[in-house]
XYZ file of C-alpha atoms in Angstrom:
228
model
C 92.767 70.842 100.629
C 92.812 74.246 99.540
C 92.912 74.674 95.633
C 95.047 77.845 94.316
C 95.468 79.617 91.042
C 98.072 81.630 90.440
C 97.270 84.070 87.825
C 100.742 86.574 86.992
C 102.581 87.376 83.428
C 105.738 86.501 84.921
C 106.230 83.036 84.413
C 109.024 82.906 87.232
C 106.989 84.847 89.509
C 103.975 82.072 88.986
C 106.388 79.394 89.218
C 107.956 81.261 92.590
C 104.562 81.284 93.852
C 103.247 77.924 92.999
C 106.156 76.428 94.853
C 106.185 78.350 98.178
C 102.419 77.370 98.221
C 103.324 73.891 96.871
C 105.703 73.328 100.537
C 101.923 73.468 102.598
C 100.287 70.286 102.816
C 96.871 71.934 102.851
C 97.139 73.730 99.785
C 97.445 72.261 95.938
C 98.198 74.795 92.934
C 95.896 73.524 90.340
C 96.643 75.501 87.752
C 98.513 78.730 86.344
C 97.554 81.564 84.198
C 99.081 84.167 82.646
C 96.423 87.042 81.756
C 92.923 87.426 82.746
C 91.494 85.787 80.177
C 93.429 82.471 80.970
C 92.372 83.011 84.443
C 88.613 83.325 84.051
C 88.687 79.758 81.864
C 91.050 77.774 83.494
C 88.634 79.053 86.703
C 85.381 77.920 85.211
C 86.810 74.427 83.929
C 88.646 73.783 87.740
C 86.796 76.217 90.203
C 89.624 76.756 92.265
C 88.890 77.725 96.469
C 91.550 80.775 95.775
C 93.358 82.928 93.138
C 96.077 84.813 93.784
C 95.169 87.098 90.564
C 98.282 89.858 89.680
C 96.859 93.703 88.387
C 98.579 94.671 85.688
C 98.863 91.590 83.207
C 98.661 91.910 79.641
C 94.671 91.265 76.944
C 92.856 91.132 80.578
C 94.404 92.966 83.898
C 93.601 91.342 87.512
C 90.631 93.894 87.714
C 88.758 93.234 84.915
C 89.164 89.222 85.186
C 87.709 89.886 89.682
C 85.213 91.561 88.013
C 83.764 88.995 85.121
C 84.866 85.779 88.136
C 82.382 87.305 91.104
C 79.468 88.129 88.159
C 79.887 84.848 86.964
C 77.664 82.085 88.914
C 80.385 79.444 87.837
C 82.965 81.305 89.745
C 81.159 83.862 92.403
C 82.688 81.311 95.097
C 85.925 81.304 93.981
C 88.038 84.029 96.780
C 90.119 86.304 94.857
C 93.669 87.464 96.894
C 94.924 90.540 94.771
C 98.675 90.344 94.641
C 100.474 93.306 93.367
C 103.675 95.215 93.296
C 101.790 98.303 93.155
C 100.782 99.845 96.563
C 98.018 102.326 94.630
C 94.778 103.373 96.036
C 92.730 102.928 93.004
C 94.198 99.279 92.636
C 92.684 98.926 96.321
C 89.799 100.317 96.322
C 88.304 99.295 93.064
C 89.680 95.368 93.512
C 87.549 95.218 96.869
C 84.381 96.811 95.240
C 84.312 94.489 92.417
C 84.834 91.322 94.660
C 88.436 90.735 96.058
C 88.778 89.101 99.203
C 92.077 90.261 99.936
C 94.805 92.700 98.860
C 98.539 92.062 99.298
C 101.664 93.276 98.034
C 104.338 91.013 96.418
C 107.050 91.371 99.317
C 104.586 89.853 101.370
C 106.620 86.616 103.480
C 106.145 83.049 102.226
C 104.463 82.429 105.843
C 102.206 85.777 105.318
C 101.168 84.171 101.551
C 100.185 81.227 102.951
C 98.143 82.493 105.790
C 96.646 84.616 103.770
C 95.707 82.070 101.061
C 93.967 79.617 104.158
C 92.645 83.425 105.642
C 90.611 83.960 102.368
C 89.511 80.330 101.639
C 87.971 80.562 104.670
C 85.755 83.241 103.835
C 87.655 85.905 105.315
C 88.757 89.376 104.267
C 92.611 89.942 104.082
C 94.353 93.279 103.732
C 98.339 94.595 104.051
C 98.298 96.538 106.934
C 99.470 99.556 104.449
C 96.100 99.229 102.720
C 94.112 99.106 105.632
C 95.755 102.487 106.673
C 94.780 103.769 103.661
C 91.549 102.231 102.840
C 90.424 103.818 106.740
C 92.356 107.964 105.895
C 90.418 107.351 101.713
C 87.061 106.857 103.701
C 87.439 109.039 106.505
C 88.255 111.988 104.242
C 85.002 111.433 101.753
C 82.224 113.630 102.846
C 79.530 112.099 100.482
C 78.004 108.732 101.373
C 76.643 106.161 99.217
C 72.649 106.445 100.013
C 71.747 103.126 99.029
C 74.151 102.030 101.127
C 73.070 104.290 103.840
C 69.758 103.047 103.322
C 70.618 99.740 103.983
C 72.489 100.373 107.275
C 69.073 101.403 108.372
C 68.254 97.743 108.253
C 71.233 96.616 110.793
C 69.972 96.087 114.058
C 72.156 97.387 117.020
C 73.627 94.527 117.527
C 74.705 93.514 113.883
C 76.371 96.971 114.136
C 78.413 95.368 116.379
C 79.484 92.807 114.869
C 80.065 94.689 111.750
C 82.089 97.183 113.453
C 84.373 94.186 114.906
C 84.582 92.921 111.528
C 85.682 96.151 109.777
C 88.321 96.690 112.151
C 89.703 93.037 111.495
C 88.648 90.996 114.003
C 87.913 87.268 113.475
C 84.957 85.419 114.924
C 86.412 84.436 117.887
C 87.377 87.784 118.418
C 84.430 89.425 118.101
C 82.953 86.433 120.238
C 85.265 87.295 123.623
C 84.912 90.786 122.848
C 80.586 90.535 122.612
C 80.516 88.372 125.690
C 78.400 85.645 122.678
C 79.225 82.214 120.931
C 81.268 81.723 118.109
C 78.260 80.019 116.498
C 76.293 83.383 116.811
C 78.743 85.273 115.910
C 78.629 83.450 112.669
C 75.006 83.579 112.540
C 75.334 87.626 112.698
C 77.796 87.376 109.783
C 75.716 85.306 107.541
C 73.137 87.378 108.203
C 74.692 90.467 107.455
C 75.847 89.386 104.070
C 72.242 88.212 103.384
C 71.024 91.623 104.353
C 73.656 93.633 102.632
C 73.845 91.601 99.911
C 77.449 90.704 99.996
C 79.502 87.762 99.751
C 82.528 87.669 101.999
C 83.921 89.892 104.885
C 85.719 92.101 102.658
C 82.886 93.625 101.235
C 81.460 94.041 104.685
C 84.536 96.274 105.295
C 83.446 98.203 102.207
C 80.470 98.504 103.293
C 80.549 100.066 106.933
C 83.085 102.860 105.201
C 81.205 103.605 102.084
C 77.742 103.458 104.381
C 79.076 105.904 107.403
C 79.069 103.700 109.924
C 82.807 104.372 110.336
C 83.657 107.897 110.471
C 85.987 109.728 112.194
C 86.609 108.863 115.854
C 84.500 105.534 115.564
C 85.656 103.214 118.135
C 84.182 100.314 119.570
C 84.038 98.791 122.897
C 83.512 95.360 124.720
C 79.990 95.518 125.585
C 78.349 93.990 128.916
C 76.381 90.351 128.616
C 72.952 90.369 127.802
């Protein structure tokens, strides 16, 4: 069972959400919040898998409570799925840096919430195919890299590029598995290590990463490799 949050100021829009998520039978709303300072408690007393956190909320927006749940110990598991009415690329950007696991917007289809809610629980990174579109022309357009991060793409072996490359442009394990000619199990064992080595904790900051380090650049592509 998949335990939500739903953190919004609206009370109908939290009460919208908790019962389209309410109509799965693998997902429970545990709990409702409606700033970022309710959020952050109510997520320390019930450490919920997922919140669906809302931006701009009055006392504490959805940034600063991401921020304070992935530096906390007592909630760094928790996934965070930024939902927003408020397409913006500083909303994006900064919500994946701090330590959101996904970013959608608020027309988003019951069927596309839900998804995205088992997507994230699941340790995988989720973004509206808007914000990936922008996310790829913000970082393609920056000419100055982040050298630590540079620094630590030195580390990657060739074929972790690989896999990091598949992951940045969305694909899921068993994706990158057909496409690598490997197992799913090593394909998982390439992830894990890569967010060991980075020193990251989901798939979404993996994306960040292979932008903000220049692996992806302008005219990156990636193709199905041979078996080894």
């Amino acid at each position: 069972m998949i335990r939500v949050l739903v953190v919004d100021d609206q009370e109908l829009v939290r009460d919208g959400f908790a019962v389209l998520l309410g109509l799965s039978d693998d997902i429970e709303v545990i709990g409702q919040a409606a700033n970022g300072i309710e959020a952050v408690s109510l997520a320390i007393t019930e450490r919920p898998d997922v919140i669906l956190m809302d931006i701009r909320m009055p006392e504490m927006d959805g940034l600063e409570a991401t921020r304070r749940l992935a530096a906390d110990p007592r909630t760094a598991l928790c996934r965070v799925l930024i939902l927003t009415t408020f397409d913006l690329d500083e909303y994006v950007f900064e919500a994946l840096r701090i330590g959101a696991s996904g970013f959608l917007l608020k027309d988003t289809k019951r069927d596309q919430l839900v998804e995205a809610v088992r997507i994230v629980a699941n340790g995988d990174a989720l973004l509206a195919p808007t914000v990936t579109k922008r996310l790829i022309t913000e970082f393609t357009q920056q000419p100055a890299l982040d050298s630590r991060q540079v620094r630590l793409l030195a580390t990657v072996t060739e074929r972790e590029r690989e896999v990091l490359l598949a992951v940045a442009a969305g694909e899921s394990n068993a994706d990158i598995a057909v496409s690598l000619f490997m197992g799913t199990g090593t394909v998982k064992t390439h992830v894990s290590h890569l967010l060991t080595k980075i020193g990251v904790r989901d798939r979404a900051q993996l994306v960040m990463f292979a932008y903000e380090s220049g692996l992806i650049h302008p005219g990156t592509t990636r193709s199905p490799q041979s078996p080894t």
